[in-house]
Amino acid sequence: MAAPFEKYLEPLAIEGERDIVSARERVRDAARGLGFSAVELTLLATAVSEIARNIIEYAGHGTISLRLSDSGRNPGIEVVAEDRGPGIENIELALQDGYSTRRSLGMGLPGARRLVDEFQIESTVGKGTRVILRKWKTSTKAA
Amino acid sequence: MEVPILKQGEYLIASVQVALSDQDLLALQQRLSALTGTQEVRGVVIDVTVLDVLDSYAVRILRMISEVLALRGARTIIAGIQPEVALAMVRLGLGLEGVETALDLEDAMEKIARRGKSRSPEGRSTWPPLSRNT
Amino acid sequence: MTEEELSHRMKVIQFTEEDVARLKKLSPYAREYAEPVIEEFYRHLLSFEEMRAFFPDRRTLDYVKRKQKEYFVRLTEGDYGMKYVEDRLLIGAVHEKIDLPIKTYLAMYAYYENQVASRLRAAFAGHADEAFDVFLSLIKLIRLDMILAIDAYSLRREQTIRQQEEAIRELSTPVLRIRDRLLILPIIGLIDRKRATQITAQLLTSIRNARARVIVIDITGVPVVDTDTANHLVQTVEAARLLGAQVITTGLSSEIAQTIVRLGVDLSRLNTVGDLQGGVEEAERILGYRVIRGEGGSSYLEAG
């Protein structure tokens, strides 16, 4: 089974669109360090780009933290994106394709979900949103 | 970071050099739109070989550039999308419907040469007319 | 294996500090008996035909004997931490590598235990209870070693299986270049997301390497096409298009075509042609080749 995420990297502040580029570069470096294939690390970097953009668009600012698991048989990365924005009222709706309350295409969350192995979201209206993505070196998602 | 734009015959070539921010992309759209719209410019090739991520925003801008340029009477070819990037895009649900694509700059120039000066009616056909040799 | 996992396993088999203390007391005996016990152990082992194959020459035998003696003494030296575990895992992996069956490996322990039991009986004459306790501690430790060995065996097996899966997957989707800038991708078997990703990645790399303009994907060998499979196919076609190539799909059987329509999957973006031959001809036409039919049904190509 998967080993725990034992290595925490310094959280990255997401405050402007420049930080979106930094966030995906950082996750790309981390994934490369764990031996991810070019395909897998691009999928993950793209997902991070989407959730970082979501932070900017809906909350204005937030953080993205990476946690690595590299002691087990299948190394992995956990990405935690947090903001103290307005929160999402209807998560199910937000995860539907094409849903958007603002100017983006609404690809953000449902798109990011399709690119990773595990996807979790918690949100409280008025408090903020936390999105967790996990991806393993050998993808565990079959269907 | 401003994207350099070169003129090659009747085409403009925009070579993206580094990862672009949203502002950079919007600026590119404005410059390309301003540079087209004359008889001297029939189309634009945007070389994205160096980009290792094309997320929904970037794809949307590329699509918008293509639409804007079509209204200005010019053709758009996106060249050099990397295999991993293409895979991530389709997994994300992002296509470039209606936008011409090419393997790289060389392929784009070949496609331009093959089509000659004829412009396809919808400005989107990737292929020469099937009847050409039959 | 982490420090935490190890201490958990120790708890499961109820291996305590008391056991460690008892085993340490055995240390002088272990040193004394290592030589004769191991010698007898191998005499017994080599009396079996099937075992002899694993020790082909004198040098190998001397080497494993020396290692076994070290192990025998090591069992009573305390300090059963990570270093100990790593050594055990290594031994398991080595045995797997030489194809020693795990049943043989475990069976060896039986002889070991018998040997040790009779020596203990002699050494602790008149103190049966104490001998029994010590023996129990030793059995616990040996049990841990067995668990570790099985772990190492199965880990190596898993790795082998994974490598084979990888190899099979690659073999199962050959991308064939049949003409300049024309590739054929025959897909055989079921397609799930994992395989779809792998097929697409492989196709895209081939497109780039061959500078392909047209790809014919033949799915005659795909037994079932459900909504997911159809979507994967559409994604593969889209991805190829993003690299400037065009895809022709062939080999949709009558059943599959009907299923797709009934499922309501939109395949309008696919360019489909009945069979592979038709697909290749269409591809050649797109590439500007002219098919010229000669007398007697022969045909040849002329570059356009």
XYZ file of C-alpha atoms in Angstrom:
581
model
C 0.000 0.000 0.000
C 0.912 3.615 -0.361
C 3.317 5.022 2.176
C 2.366 8.223 4.050
C 3.300 11.679 2.819
C 6.246 12.282 5.109
C 8.043 15.146 3.420
C 6.499 18.604 3.588
C 7.694 21.415 1.363
C 7.403 25.095 2.199
C 3.922 26.357 1.179
C 3.845 28.657 -1.816
C 1.782 31.841 -1.625
C -0.575 32.232 -4.569
C -1.251 35.944 -4.898
C -1.131 36.752 -8.549
C -1.128 35.013 -11.871
C 2.701 34.907 -11.908
C 2.471 32.518 -8.971
C 0.499 30.077 -11.092
C 3.588 29.581 -13.234
C 5.785 29.186 -10.118
C 3.384 26.667 -8.599
C 3.408 24.387 -11.593
C 7.178 24.681 -11.965
C 7.612 23.680 -8.363
C 5.309 20.665 -8.633
C 7.026 19.659 -11.857
C 10.436 19.715 -10.155
C 9.119 17.698 -7.217
C 7.497 15.122 -9.500
C 10.651 14.813 -11.559
C 12.609 14.255 -8.353
C 10.350 11.313 -7.529
C 10.875 9.805 -10.959
C 7.489 10.621 -12.498
C 7.255 10.135 -16.252
C 6.971 13.163 -18.534
C 3.294 12.346 -19.101
C 2.437 11.996 -15.417
C 4.273 15.123 -14.357
C 2.635 17.168 -17.090
C -0.819 15.929 -16.054
C -0.064 16.940 -12.460
C 1.421 20.335 -13.374
C -1.653 21.087 -15.489
C -3.966 20.161 -12.618
C -2.006 22.443 -10.287
C -2.272 25.243 -12.821
C -6.048 24.834 -12.811
C -6.464 24.868 -9.036
C -4.000 27.752 -8.618
C -6.015 29.718 -11.147
C -9.153 28.879 -9.216
C -7.622 30.437 -6.102
C -6.807 33.659 -7.955
C -10.188 33.884 -9.607
C -12.448 33.067 -6.709
C -10.508 33.898 -3.543
C -7.877 36.381 -4.717
C -5.081 34.659 -2.821
C -4.204 31.489 -0.995
C -1.459 28.884 -0.653
C -0.358 25.701 -2.349
C 1.628 23.151 -0.343
C 3.293 19.988 -1.553
C 3.815 16.818 0.417
C 5.914 13.992 -0.919
C 5.837 10.292 -0.286
C 8.988 8.611 -1.510
C 9.712 5.751 0.861
C 7.047 3.373 -0.438
C 6.919 1.212 -3.523
C 4.949 3.817 -5.437
C 6.081 7.380 -4.715
C 3.452 10.082 -4.790
C 2.724 13.760 -4.405
C -0.057 15.425 -2.473
C -0.972 18.980 -3.412
C -3.010 21.016 -0.943
C -4.543 24.250 -2.217
C -6.106 26.445 0.461
C -7.813 29.787 0.417
C -9.933 31.928 2.717
C -12.207 33.028 -0.063
C -15.993 33.029 -0.251
C -16.211 29.234 -0.346
C -18.329 27.121 -2.633
C -22.014 26.798 -1.905
C -22.752 23.776 -4.034
C -19.675 21.604 -4.433
C -21.421 19.024 -6.561
C -22.425 21.702 -9.028
C -18.915 23.173 -9.039
C -17.545 19.788 -10.007
C -19.800 19.497 -13.018
C -18.295 20.093 -16.408
C -18.882 23.526 -17.823
C -20.035 25.021 -14.555
C -18.651 28.418 -13.746
C -19.834 31.432 -11.858
C -17.253 33.734 -13.322
C -15.280 34.332 -16.446
C -13.327 31.055 -16.627
C -14.591 28.153 -18.644
C -15.345 26.226 -15.496
C -12.662 23.689 -16.365
C -10.822 24.281 -13.117
C -12.098 21.769 -10.606
C -13.658 19.068 -12.818
C -10.666 19.297 -15.134
C -8.125 19.013 -12.334
C -10.025 16.031 -10.974
C -9.638 14.198 -14.270
C -5.864 14.668 -14.279
C -5.026 13.143 -10.900
C -5.516 9.853 -9.047
C -7.306 11.223 -6.002
C -9.263 14.413 -5.545
C -10.824 15.866 -2.381
C -12.541 19.138 -1.744
C -13.819 20.762 1.426
C -15.436 24.163 1.433
C -17.315 26.327 3.896
C -19.226 29.357 2.685
C -17.607 32.503 4.090
C -14.571 30.581 5.358
C -12.749 29.197 2.378
C -11.910 26.163 0.304
C -9.354 23.384 0.507
C -8.617 21.165 -2.474
C -6.384 18.114 -2.159
C -4.907 16.358 -5.186
C -2.874 13.163 -5.086
C -0.976 11.534 -7.844
C 1.189 8.408 -7.768
C 4.162 7.613 -9.925
C 2.335 4.585 -11.238
C -1.170 5.885 -11.731
C -3.713 3.998 -9.650
C -6.758 5.237 -11.502
C -7.934 2.617 -13.964
C -11.215 3.898 -15.344
C 8.041 38.852 -21.393
C 7.155 39.961 -24.889
C 6.834 37.247 -27.522
C 9.022 37.978 -30.575
C 7.085 38.145 -33.836
C 8.900 37.636 -37.154
C 7.600 38.111 -40.654
C 8.225 35.305 -43.108
C 6.684 35.964 -46.500
C 3.008 36.479 -46.024
C 3.005 34.903 -42.574
C 3.857 36.094 -39.114
C 5.661 33.737 -36.783
C 5.232 34.231 -33.057
C 7.770 32.131 -31.158
C 6.897 31.690 -27.520
C 10.198 31.610 -25.573
C 9.240 31.065 -21.943
C 6.206 30.064 -19.903
C 3.658 32.829 -20.434
C 1.561 34.550 -17.838
C -2.039 35.432 -18.555
C -1.030 39.041 -19.239
C 1.596 37.930 -21.766
C -1.006 35.906 -23.633
C -3.467 38.779 -23.759
C -0.712 41.112 -24.976
C 0.145 38.612 -27.714
C -3.464 38.523 -28.824
C -3.591 42.311 -29.089
C -0.337 42.596 -31.014
C -1.249 39.868 -33.485
C -4.644 41.365 -34.077
C -3.068 44.754 -34.766
C -0.472 43.294 -37.147
C -2.995 41.413 -39.283
C -5.878 42.719 -41.324
C -3.789 43.714 -44.327
C -3.275 41.945 -47.632
C 0.373 41.427 -46.743
C -0.398 39.120 -43.853
C -2.307 35.980 -44.682
C -1.812 34.197 -41.436
C 0.033 33.593 -38.193
C 1.985 30.649 -36.868
C 2.243 30.500 -33.079
C 5.093 28.241 -32.016
C 4.409 26.850 -28.544
C 7.173 24.201 -28.522
C 8.667 25.448 -25.239
C 5.398 25.433 -23.281
C 5.218 22.500 -20.875
C 1.687 23.264 -19.697
C -1.320 24.562 -21.600
C -4.110 24.965 -19.089
C -7.718 25.946 -19.746
C -6.943 29.650 -19.691
C -4.058 29.416 -22.158
C -6.121 27.248 -24.494
C -8.987 29.685 -24.323
C -6.695 32.563 -25.290
C -5.230 30.564 -28.184
C -8.742 29.844 -29.382
C -9.657 33.504 -29.045
C -6.583 34.549 -30.999
C -7.631 32.208 -33.785
C -11.175 33.604 -33.795
C -10.034 37.223 -33.721
C -7.547 36.635 -36.531
C -10.196 34.839 -38.599
C -12.338 37.973 -38.319
C -9.316 39.956 -39.485
C -9.085 37.631 -42.496
C -6.001 35.721 -41.326
C -5.316 32.071 -40.677
C -3.865 30.748 -37.394
C -1.694 27.665 -37.019
C -0.620 26.483 -33.574
C 2.648 24.601 -33.927
C 4.725 22.498 -31.580
C 2.310 21.282 -28.913
C 4.305 18.651 -26.991
C 2.910 15.090 -26.779
C 2.504 15.215 -22.954
C 0.844 18.607 -23.185
C -1.593 17.335 -25.837
C -2.427 14.385 -23.602
C -3.093 16.603 -20.596
C -5.231 18.916 -22.719
C -7.547 16.196 -23.980
C -7.778 14.646 -20.524
C -8.796 18.067 -19.258
C -11.440 18.195 -21.955
C -9.717 20.939 -23.920
C -9.531 20.640 -27.663
C -8.598 23.252 -30.181
C -11.612 22.672 -32.379
C -11.540 24.851 -35.420
C -7.887 25.797 -34.929
C -5.253 24.495 -37.279
C -2.322 22.638 -35.757
C 1.114 21.551 -36.899
C 3.806 19.308 -35.478
C 6.377 22.118 -35.426
C 7.393 25.234 -37.312
C 8.733 23.218 -40.233
C 5.476 21.287 -40.519
C 3.509 24.529 -40.333
C 5.532 26.051 -43.190
C 4.972 22.881 -45.209
C 1.254 23.056 -44.636
C 1.243 26.683 -45.686
C 3.221 25.851 -48.840
C 0.912 22.968 -49.720
C -2.158 25.059 -49.423
C -0.533 27.779 -51.465
C -2.363 31.012 -51.458
C -5.806 29.487 -51.323
C -7.662 30.140 -48.140
C -10.141 27.574 -46.923
C -13.728 28.814 -46.695
C -14.026 28.350 -42.951
C -10.377 28.976 -42.323
C -10.038 25.691 -40.505
C -9.407 22.836 -42.870
C -6.175 21.137 -41.834
C -5.866 19.182 -45.021
C -5.576 19.874 -48.699
C -8.744 19.125 -50.617
C -9.098 15.400 -51.103
C -9.810 15.796 -54.773
C -6.419 17.302 -55.467
C -4.862 14.192 -56.910
C -7.821 12.067 -57.820
C 9.857 -0.934 5.782
C 9.965 1.909 8.253
C 10.981 2.032 11.913
C 7.289 2.312 12.762
C 6.241 -0.678 10.697
C 8.962 -2.782 12.276
C 7.913 -1.971 15.813
C 4.317 -2.723 14.824
C 5.287 -6.144 13.514
C 7.261 -6.847 16.669
C 4.123 -6.080 18.651
C 2.012 -8.373 16.491
C 4.300 -11.331 17.101
C 4.696 -10.257 20.774
C 8.439 -9.932 20.579
C 9.488 -7.988 23.667
C 12.592 -6.749 25.508
C 12.341 -9.912 27.558
C 12.809 -11.969 24.428
C 15.816 -9.859 23.502
C 17.350 -10.465 26.938
C 16.814 -14.219 26.710
C 18.308 -14.404 23.232
C 21.362 -12.449 24.320
C 22.009 -14.997 27.020
C 22.326 -17.583 24.271
C 25.112 -15.728 22.581
C 28.028 -17.797 24.001
C 26.258 -21.033 23.030
C 25.545 -19.712 19.530
C 29.220 -18.933 19.023
C 30.182 -22.381 20.215
C 27.622 -24.268 18.172
C 27.594 -22.215 14.957
C 30.235 -24.376 13.326
C 28.768 -27.863 13.984
C 25.111 -26.818 13.548
C 25.695 -25.203 10.175
C 27.875 -28.066 8.978
C 25.148 -30.567 9.846
C 22.528 -28.278 8.367
C 24.207 -28.338 4.979
C 24.937 -32.074 5.160
C 21.218 -32.567 5.590
C 20.332 -30.062 2.896
C 22.659 -31.547 0.321
C 21.282 -35.019 0.883
C 18.351 -33.853 -1.233
C 18.797 -33.960 -4.960
C 16.735 -30.818 -5.653
C 18.822 -28.755 -3.215
C 22.180 -29.600 -4.703
C 21.433 -27.559 -7.838
C 21.507 -24.368 -5.787
C 25.053 -24.953 -4.596
C 26.868 -25.764 -7.804
C 30.440 -25.430 -6.525
C 32.656 -25.393 -3.481
C 32.998 -21.611 -3.454
C 29.264 -20.951 -3.425
C 28.823 -23.489 -0.672
C 31.616 -22.021 1.455
C 30.150 -18.580 0.945
C 26.629 -19.495 2.037
C 27.977 -21.494 4.972
C 29.931 -18.504 6.166
C 26.849 -16.292 5.772
C 24.700 -18.785 7.651
C 27.175 -18.936 10.515
C 27.123 -15.173 10.750
C 23.336 -15.263 10.756
C 23.264 -17.962 13.431
C 25.402 -15.863 15.778
C 23.535 -12.703 14.811
C 20.283 -14.235 16.053
C 21.521 -13.958 19.630
C 23.236 -10.579 19.545
C 20.285 -8.327 20.324
C 19.773 -5.163 18.274
C 17.030 -6.327 15.958
C 16.611 -2.915 14.371
C 16.519 -1.583 10.843
C 19.983 -2.856 9.931
C 18.923 -6.355 10.917
C 15.764 -6.047 8.818
C 17.631 -4.798 5.775
C 19.986 -7.758 5.950
C 17.032 -10.158 6.153
C 15.273 -8.477 3.215
C 18.448 -8.719 1.195
C 18.769 -12.438 1.933
C 15.152 -12.974 0.845
C 15.749 -11.080 -2.382
C 18.907 -13.092 -3.107
C 17.030 -16.366 -2.654
C 14.272 -15.181 -4.943
C 16.848 -14.187 -7.513
C 18.404 -17.644 -7.646
C 14.853 -19.049 -8.001
C 14.982 -20.932 -4.740
C 11.330 -21.773 -4.094
C 9.938 -20.140 -1.006
C 8.696 -23.512 0.282
C 12.295 -24.780 0.223
C 13.496 -21.685 1.993
C 10.928 -22.068 4.758
C 11.479 -25.824 5.021
C 15.131 -25.198 5.844
C 14.030 -23.488 9.002
C 12.439 -26.725 10.271
C 15.796 -28.461 10.322
C 17.372 -25.467 11.939
C 14.790 -25.427 14.709
C 15.257 -29.143 15.403
C 18.994 -28.762 15.610
C 18.766 -25.807 17.933
C 16.140 -27.491 20.126
C 18.301 -30.525 20.772
C 21.368 -28.373 21.550
C 19.307 -26.272 23.939
C 18.018 -29.354 25.679
C 21.594 -30.416 26.304
C 22.791 -26.976 27.358
C 19.888 -26.385 29.753
C 19.763 -29.904 31.194
C 17.607 -29.866 34.294
C 16.130 -26.449 33.488
C 13.376 -27.440 31.099
C 11.251 -24.312 31.739
C 14.083 -21.978 30.975
C 15.027 -23.914 27.847
C 11.427 -23.740 26.683
C 11.225 -19.949 27.202
C 14.457 -19.342 25.374
C 13.359 -21.553 22.532
C 10.066 -19.646 22.276
C 11.929 -16.340 22.024
C 14.056 -17.761 19.273
C 11.010 -19.040 17.399
C 9.475 -15.552 17.529
C 12.586 -14.041 16.023
C 12.711 -16.711 13.350
C 9.054 -16.039 12.623
C 9.914 -12.382 12.047
C 12.699 -13.434 9.687
C 10.283 -15.620 7.749
C 7.805 -12.778 7.420
C 10.551 -10.518 6.140
C 11.743 -13.144 3.698
C 8.231 -13.608 2.326
C 7.959 -9.833 2.048
C 11.142 -9.652 0.051
C 10.000 -12.522 -2.182
C 6.638 -10.980 -2.942
C 8.113 -7.531 -3.492
C 10.425 -8.929 -6.136
C 7.568 -10.866 -7.700
C 5.439 -7.723 -7.810
C 8.256 -5.873 -9.504
C 8.605 -8.642 -12.064
C 4.876 -8.642 -12.724
C 4.825 -4.882 -13.116
C 7.713 -4.993 -15.576
C 5.980 -7.725 -17.543
C 2.712 -5.798 -17.611
C 4.610 -2.833 -18.925
C 6.246 -4.957 -21.610
C 2.970 -6.594 -22.606
C 1.251 -3.243 -22.820
C 3.907 -1.914 -25.112
C 3.883 -5.029 -27.253
C 0.127 -4.962 -27.462
C 0.003 -1.626 -29.246
C 2.614 -1.491 -31.942
C 2.659 1.725 -33.922
C 3.556 0.740 -37.471
C 4.943 3.076 -40.055
C 3.750 1.863 -43.430
C 4.588 4.830 -45.608
C 6.281 8.157 -45.226
C 4.152 10.121 -42.736
C 1.535 7.371 -42.411
C 1.185 5.280 -39.251
C -1.081 2.368 -38.439
C -2.108 1.625 -34.868
C -3.978 -1.657 -34.485
C -5.535 -1.853 -31.029
C -6.178 -5.313 -29.618
C -7.977 -6.029 -26.364
C -9.853 -3.984 -23.827
C -9.056 -0.318 -23.276
C -9.227 1.211 -19.815
C -7.969 4.624 -18.827
C -4.502 3.433 -17.934
C -4.056 1.680 -21.243
C -5.660 4.539 -23.175
C -3.132 6.942 -21.661
C -0.275 4.622 -22.527
C -1.518 4.074 -26.100
C -2.017 7.788 -26.632
C 1.396 8.674 -25.216
C 3.031 6.075 -27.443
C 1.117 7.238 -30.505
C 2.002 10.877 -29.908
C 5.689 10.064 -29.539
C 5.527 8.055 -32.765
C 3.797 10.914 -34.552
C 6.589 13.221 -33.537
C 9.376 10.807 -34.437
C 7.912 9.803 -37.794
C 6.570 13.295 -38.498
C 3.314 11.559 -39.301
C 0.460 13.375 -40.991
C -2.131 10.620 -40.988
C -2.767 7.742 -38.584
C -5.108 4.837 -39.158
C -6.374 3.405 -35.876
C -7.877 -0.028 -36.390
C -10.088 -1.284 -33.581
C -11.137 -4.599 -35.127
C -9.435 -6.278 -32.148
C -11.317 -4.359 -29.471
C -14.060 -6.700 -28.270
C -16.188 -4.234 -26.334
C -16.656 -0.524 -26.830
C -18.553 1.179 -24.031
C -18.955 4.869 -23.281
C -15.553 5.054 -21.567
C -13.747 3.295 -24.395
C -15.410 5.561 -26.952
C -14.386 8.629 -24.965
C -10.825 7.396 -24.704
C -10.795 6.923 -28.455
C -12.090 10.436 -29.064
C -9.382 11.791 -26.742
C -6.665 9.900 -28.595
C -7.902 11.307 -31.894
C -8.047 14.834 -30.458
C -4.559 14.548 -29.011
C -3.168 13.421 -32.374
C -4.857 16.376 -34.014
C -3.193 18.751 -31.545
C 0.109 17.523 -32.971
C -1.083 18.387 -36.442
C -1.999 14.855 -37.511
C -5.277 13.435 -38.743
C -6.772 10.149 -37.576
C -8.885 7.694 -39.541
C -10.638 5.054 -37.464
C -11.406 1.675 -38.982
C -12.798 -1.676 -37.904
C -15.928 -0.685 -35.996
C -17.931 -3.897 -36.144
C -21.665 -3.874 -36.753
C -22.314 -4.706 -33.080
C -20.018 -1.978 -31.824
C -21.502 0.613 -34.176
C -24.976 -0.231 -32.913
C -23.886 -0.155 -29.280
C -22.279 3.251 -29.718
C -25.418 4.695 -31.272
C -27.586 3.165 -28.562
C -25.295 4.573 -25.833
C -25.689 7.981 -27.409
C -21.936 8.542 -27.652
C -21.068 11.352 -30.022
C -18.462 10.082 -32.422
C -19.124 12.690 -35.065
C -15.612 13.999 -34.628
C -14.184 10.664 -35.730
C -13.393 10.092 -39.340
C -14.384 6.462 -39.777
C -13.832 4.160 -42.721
C -15.159 0.596 -42.862
C -12.068 -1.564 -42.953
C -8.316 -1.181 -42.610
C -7.725 -1.372 -46.361
C -10.206 1.403 -47.003
C -8.650 3.417 -44.199
C -5.166 3.111 -45.655
C -6.426 4.089 -49.108
C -8.146 7.140 -47.657
C -4.960 8.031 -45.801
C -2.917 7.734 -48.985
C -5.326 9.979 -50.777
C -5.029 12.580 -48.015
C -1.257 12.388 -48.257
C -1.479 12.982 -51.965
C -0.628 9.522 -53.198
C -2.416 8.369 -56.300
C -3.598 4.762 -56.335
C -3.352 3.391 -59.848
C -5.132 0.131 -60.540
C -3.369 -1.991 -63.083
C -4.643 -4.949 -65.086
C -5.609 -8.055 -63.124
C -6.424 -6.025 -60.027
C -2.840 -5.088 -59.179
C -2.295 -1.571 -57.982
C 0.652 0.652 -57.303
C 1.228 4.024 -55.753
C 2.504 7.161 -57.248
C 3.583 10.051 -55.078
C 1.429 13.083 -55.708
